[in-house]
Amino acid sequence: MKDTIIPLDIVFINEDLDVTAIHNGIPKSEEFMTKKETSYVLEVNEGSGIEIGDELEFSPDTKIRTDRMVVLDENGSPQMELEGGERIFSRPNTKILIKFAKKANASGKDNDYKALGNRVFKFLKAQNDSEPEYVKQ
Amino acid sequence: MEKVSIKIGGKKYKVEIADTDEKKAQGFQGMETLPKDEGMLFVFTEPEEVSM
């Protein structure tokens, strides 16, 4: 731990929340441990008594997001993180499409299905051609 | 971010979550002491080979 001055226990944990290895982190040392299939690393003061096989437990209401979804820019850098609930179509446009779909479903007519298809195309094209509506600050 | 409560090896800790590259690179740099019941939990969204 070349830039850290606190002696640490560096605890490697897999996705099943089991401790797979512990490395003694020595201040200013260039030494490191490498472990495959690691999902978490816990760093605490050295001499913790944590052992291989111990299990990591979170309190029931903990929200650790282990699956972030991000929108990438053209360079591949995260541009925006998705929170969930993002919509392709706005609520008003969704209502319009449902209306068209119900009509086509009820009538079974080709023209009504064409009208639905045209409207879907129109909304998708508008989305494709316009700037993002939401900007992450 | 608030500290998260965890339990491991029969001991309870309050940990900072390091889930971004910046937070992971920073770690405990610049800190001189760490309370006995606190720590940092580095989170890797997909299991990977980690060197620390």
Coordinates of N, CA, C and O in Angstrom, one line a residue, chain A residues 3-6 8 10-13 15 19 23 31-46 48-51 54-59 62-68, chain B residues 1 4-11 13-17 19-21 25-52:
Chain A
D3 N 0.8 4.3 -0.8 CA 0.5 5.7 -0.4 C -0.4 5.7 0.9 O -1.0 6.7 1.2
T4 N -0.4 4.6 1.6 CA -1.3 4.6 2.8 C -0.4 4.3 4.0 O 0.5 3.5 4.0
I5 N -0.7 5.0 5.1 CA 0.1 4.8 6.3 C -0.5 4.1 7.4 O 0.1 3.8 8.5
I6 N -1.8 3.7 7.2 CA -2.5 2.9 8.3 C -2.3 1.4 8.0 O -2.6 1.0 6.9
L8 N -3.3 -2.2 7.6 CA -4.7 -2.7 7.3 C -4.7 -4.2 7.1 O -3.7 -4.8 6.7
I10 N -6.5 -6.4 4.5 CA -7.2 -6.3 3.2 C -7.9 -7.6 3.0 O -7.2 -8.6 2.7
V11 N -9.2 -7.6 3.0 CA -10.0 -8.9 3.0 C -10.7 -9.0 1.7 O -11.5 -8.2 1.3
F12 N -10.3 -10.1 1.0 CA -10.9 -10.4 -0.3 C -12.2 -11.2 -0.1 O -12.2 -12.2 0.6
I13 N -13.3 -10.8 -0.8 CA -14.6 -11.5 -0.7 C -15.2 -11.8 -2.0 O -15.1 -11.0 -2.9
E15 N -18.5 -13.4 -4.6 CA -19.8 -12.9 -4.8 C -20.8 -13.7 -3.9 O -21.9 -13.3 -3.7
V19 N -15.2 -14.9 2.6 CA -13.8 -14.4 2.6 C -12.9 -15.4 2.0 O -12.9 -16.6 2.4
H23 N -4.9 -10.2 3.2 CA -3.6 -9.7 3.0 C -3.3 -8.6 4.0 O -4.1 -7.7 4.2
E31 N 4.1 -4.1 -1.9 CA 3.6 -5.5 -2.1 C 2.1 -5.4 -2.2 O 1.4 -4.6 -1.6
F32 N 1.5 -6.4 -3.0 CA 0.1 -6.5 -3.1 C -0.3 -8.0 -3.3 O 0.6 -8.8 -3.6
M33 N -1.6 -8.3 -3.1 CA -2.1 -9.6 -3.3 C -3.0 -9.5 -4.5 O -3.8 -8.6 -4.6
T34 N -3.1 -10.6 -5.3 CA -4.0 -10.6 -6.4 C -4.9 -11.8 -6.2 O -4.5 -12.9 -5.9
K35 N -6.2 -11.6 -6.4 CA -7.2 -12.6 -6.2 C -8.2 -12.6 -7.3 O -8.8 -11.5 -7.5
K36 N -8.5 -13.7 -7.9 CA -9.5 -13.7 -9.0 C -10.9 -13.8 -8.4 O -11.1 -14.1 -7.2
E37 N -11.9 -13.6 -9.2 CA -13.3 -13.8 -8.8 C -13.7 -13.0 -7.5 O -14.4 -13.5 -6.7
T38 N -13.2 -11.8 -7.4 CA -13.4 -10.9 -6.3 C -14.6 -10.0 -6.5 O -14.6 -9.3 -7.5
S39 N -15.5 -10.0 -5.6 CA -16.6 -9.0 -5.7 C -16.5 -7.9 -4.7 O -17.1 -6.8 -5.0
Y40 N -15.9 -8.1 -3.6 CA -15.7 -7.0 -2.6 C -14.3 -7.1 -2.0 O -13.7 -8.2 -1.9
V41 N -13.7 -6.0 -1.6 CA -12.6 -6.0 -0.7 C -12.9 -5.1 0.4 O -13.3 -4.0 0.3
L42 N -12.7 -5.6 1.7 CA -12.9 -4.9 2.9 C -11.5 -4.5 3.5 O -10.7 -5.3 3.6
E43 N -11.4 -3.2 3.8 CA -10.2 -2.8 4.4 C -10.5 -2.3 5.8 O -11.4 -1.4 6.0
V44 N -9.9 -2.9 6.8 CA -10.1 -2.5 8.2 C -8.7 -2.5 8.9 O -7.7 -2.9 8.3
N45 N -8.6 -2.0 10.1 CA -7.4 -2.0 10.8 C -6.8 -3.4 10.9 O -7.6 -4.4 11.0
E46 N -5.5 -3.6 10.9 CA -4.8 -4.9 10.9 C -5.2 -5.5 12.3 O -5.5 -4.8 13.2
S48 N -7.6 -7.7 12.7 CA -9.1 -7.8 12.8 C -9.6 -9.1 13.3 O -10.6 -9.3 13.9
G49 N -8.8 -10.2 13.1 CA -9.2 -11.5 13.4 C -10.2 -12.2 12.4 O -10.7 -13.3 12.5
I50 N -10.4 -11.4 11.3 CA -11.2 -12.0 10.2 C -10.4 -13.1 9.5 O -9.2 -13.0 9.3
E51 N -11.1 -14.2 9.2 CA -10.5 -15.4 8.7 C -11.1 -15.9 7.4 O -12.3 -15.6 7.1
D54 N -15.0 -16.8 6.6 CA -16.0 -15.9 7.3 C -16.9 -15.3 6.3 O -16.6 -15.2 5.1
E55 N -18.1 -15.0 6.7 CA -19.1 -14.5 5.8 C -19.4 -13.0 6.0 O -19.6 -12.6 7.2
L56 N -19.5 -12.2 4.9 CA -19.9 -10.8 5.0 C -21.4 -10.7 5.1 O -22.1 -11.3 4.3
E57 N -21.9 -10.0 6.0 CA -23.3 -9.7 6.1 C -23.6 -8.3 6.1 O -23.0 -7.5 6.8
F58 N -24.6 -7.9 5.3 CA -25.2 -6.6 5.3 C -26.4 -6.5 6.1 O -27.2 -7.5 6.2
S59 N -26.7 -5.3 6.7 CA -28.0 -5.2 7.4 C -29.1 -5.2 6.4 O -28.9 -4.8 5.2
T62 N -29.8 -2.4 3.7 CA -28.7 -1.8 3.0 C -28.9 -1.8 1.5 O -29.3 -2.8 0.9
K63 N -28.6 -0.6 0.9 CA -28.8 -0.6 -0.6 C -27.4 -0.4 -1.2 O -26.9 0.7 -1.4
I64 N -26.8 -1.5 -1.5 CA -25.5 -1.4 -2.2 C -25.9 -1.8 -3.6 O -26.3 -2.9 -3.9
R65 N -25.6 -0.9 -4.6 CA -26.0 -1.3 -5.9 C -24.8 -2.0 -6.5 O -23.7 -1.4 -6.8
T66 N -24.9 -3.2 -6.8 CA -23.8 -4.0 -7.4 C -24.0 -4.1 -8.9 O -23.2 -4.6 -9.6
D67 N -25.1 -3.5 -9.4 CA -25.3 -3.5 -10.8 C -25.7 -2.1 -11.3 O -26.8 -1.8 -11.4
R68 N -24.7 -1.3 -11.5 CA -24.9 0.0 -12.1 C -25.1 -0.1 -13.6 O -24.4 -0.8 -14.2
Chain B
M1 N -21.5 9.6 0.7 CA -22.4 8.5 1.0 C -22.3 8.1 2.5 O -21.3 8.2 3.1
V4 N -22.2 2.3 5.8 CA -23.0 1.1 5.7 C -22.6 0.2 6.9 O -21.4 0.0 7.1
S5 N -23.6 -0.4 7.6 CA -23.2 -1.3 8.6 C -23.1 -2.7 8.1 O -23.9 -3.2 7.3
I6 N -22.0 -3.4 8.5 CA -21.8 -4.8 8.0 C -21.4 -5.6 9.2 O -21.0 -5.1 10.3
K7 N -21.4 -6.9 9.1 CA -20.9 -7.8 10.1 C -20.1 -8.9 9.4 O -20.5 -9.4 8.3
I8 N -18.9 -9.2 10.0 CA -18.0 -10.2 9.4 C -17.2 -10.8 10.4 O -16.6 -10.1 11.3
G9 N -17.1 -12.1 10.4 CA -16.3 -12.8 11.5 C -16.8 -12.4 12.9 O -16.0 -12.4 13.8
G10 N -18.1 -12.2 13.0 CA -18.6 -11.9 14.3 C -18.4 -10.5 14.8 O -18.8 -10.1 15.9
K11 N -17.8 -9.7 13.9 CA -17.5 -8.3 14.3 C -18.4 -7.3 13.5 O -18.6 -7.5 12.3
Y13 N -18.9 -3.6 11.7 CA -18.1 -2.4 11.2 C -19.1 -1.5 10.6 O -20.1 -1.8 10.0
K14 N -18.7 -0.2 10.6 CA -19.4 0.8 9.8 C -18.4 1.2 8.7 O -17.2 1.6 9.0
V15 N -18.8 1.0 7.4 CA -17.8 1.1 6.3 C -18.3 2.2 5.3 O -19.5 2.3 5.0
E16 N -17.3 2.9 4.8 CA -17.5 3.7 3.6 C -17.6 2.8 2.4 O -16.9 1.8 2.3
I17 N -18.4 3.1 1.4 CA -18.5 2.3 0.2 C -17.6 3.0 -0.9 O -17.8 4.2 -1.2
D19 N -17.2 2.6 -4.6 CA -17.7 1.9 -5.8 C -17.4 2.6 -7.1 O -17.8 2.1 -8.1
T20 N -16.7 3.6 -7.0 CA -16.2 4.3 -8.3 C -14.7 4.2 -8.4 O -14.0 4.0 -7.3
D21 N -14.2 4.3 -9.6 CA -12.7 4.2 -9.7 C -12.0 5.2 -8.9 O -10.9 4.9 -8.3
A25 N -9.3 4.3 -6.0 CA -7.9 4.8 -6.1 C -7.5 5.6 -4.8 O -6.4 5.5 -4.3
Q26 N -8.5 6.3 -4.3 CA -8.2 7.2 -3.1 C -8.0 6.3 -1.9 O -7.1 6.5 -1.1
G27 N -8.9 5.3 -1.6 CA -8.7 4.5 -0.5 C -8.6 5.3 0.8 O -9.3 6.2 1.1
F28 N -7.6 4.9 1.6 CA -7.3 5.6 2.8 C -6.1 6.6 2.8 O -5.5 7.0 3.8
Q29 N -5.7 7.0 1.5 CA -4.6 7.9 1.4 C -4.9 9.2 2.1 O -6.0 9.7 2.1
G30 N -3.9 9.7 2.8 CA -4.1 11.0 3.5 C -4.7 10.8 4.9 O -4.8 11.8 5.7
M31 N -5.1 9.6 5.2 CA -5.6 9.4 6.6 C -4.6 8.8 7.5 O -3.8 8.0 7.1
E32 N -4.6 9.3 8.7 CA -3.5 8.8 9.7 C -4.1 7.7 10.6 O -3.3 6.9 11.1
T33 N -5.3 7.8 10.9 CA -5.9 6.8 11.8 C -7.3 6.3 11.3 O -7.9 7.0 10.5
L34 N -7.7 5.2 11.7 CA -8.9 4.6 11.4 C -9.6 4.0 12.6 O -8.9 3.2 13.3
P35 N -10.8 4.4 13.0 CA -11.4 3.8 14.2 C -11.5 2.3 14.0 O -11.7 1.8 12.9
K36 N -11.4 1.6 15.2 CA -11.4 0.2 15.2 C -12.6 -0.5 14.6 O -12.6 -1.6 14.1
D37 N -13.7 0.3 14.7 CA -15.0 -0.3 14.2 C -15.4 0.3 12.8 O -16.6 0.2 12.4
E38 N -14.4 0.8 12.1 CA -14.7 1.4 10.8 C -13.8 0.8 9.7 O -12.8 0.2 10.0
G39 N -14.2 1.0 8.5 CA -13.4 0.5 7.4 C -13.9 1.0 6.1 O -14.7 1.9 6.0
M40 N -13.5 0.4 5.0 CA -13.9 0.7 3.6 C -14.2 -0.5 2.9 O -13.4 -1.5 2.9
L41 N -15.3 -0.5 2.2 CA -15.7 -1.7 1.4 C -15.7 -1.3 -0.1 O -16.4 -0.5 -0.6
F42 N -14.7 -2.0 -0.8 CA -14.6 -1.7 -2.3 C -15.6 -2.7 -3.0 O -15.5 -3.9 -2.7
V43 N -16.4 -2.1 -3.9 CA -17.4 -3.0 -4.5 C -17.1 -3.1 -6.0 O -16.8 -2.2 -6.7
F44 N -17.1 -4.4 -6.5 CA -16.8 -4.7 -7.9 C -18.1 -5.3 -8.4 O -18.5 -6.4 -8.0
T45 N -18.8 -4.6 -9.4 CA -20.1 -5.0 -9.8 C -20.1 -6.4 -10.5 O -21.0 -7.2 -10.3
E46 N -19.0 -6.7 -11.2 CA -18.9 -8.0 -11.7 C -17.6 -8.6 -11.1 O -16.7 -7.9 -10.9
P47 N -17.7 -9.9 -10.7 CA -16.5 -10.5 -10.1 C -15.3 -10.3 -11.0 O -15.4 -10.5 -12.2
E48 N -14.2 -9.9 -10.5 CA -13.0 -9.7 -11.3 C -11.7 -10.0 -10.5 O -11.7 -10.2 -9.3
E49 N -10.6 -10.1 -11.2 CA -9.3 -10.3 -10.6 C -8.9 -9.0 -10.0 O -8.8 -8.0 -10.7
V50 N -8.7 -8.9 -8.7 CA -8.3 -7.7 -8.0 C -7.0 -7.8 -7.4 O -6.6 -8.8 -6.7
S51 N -6.2 -6.8 -7.5 CA -4.8 -6.7 -6.9 C -4.8 -5.5 -5.9 O -5.1 -4.4 -6.3
M52 N -4.6 -5.9 -4.6 CA -4.6 -4.8 -3.6 C -3.5 -5.1 -2.6 O -3.2 -6.3 -2.3

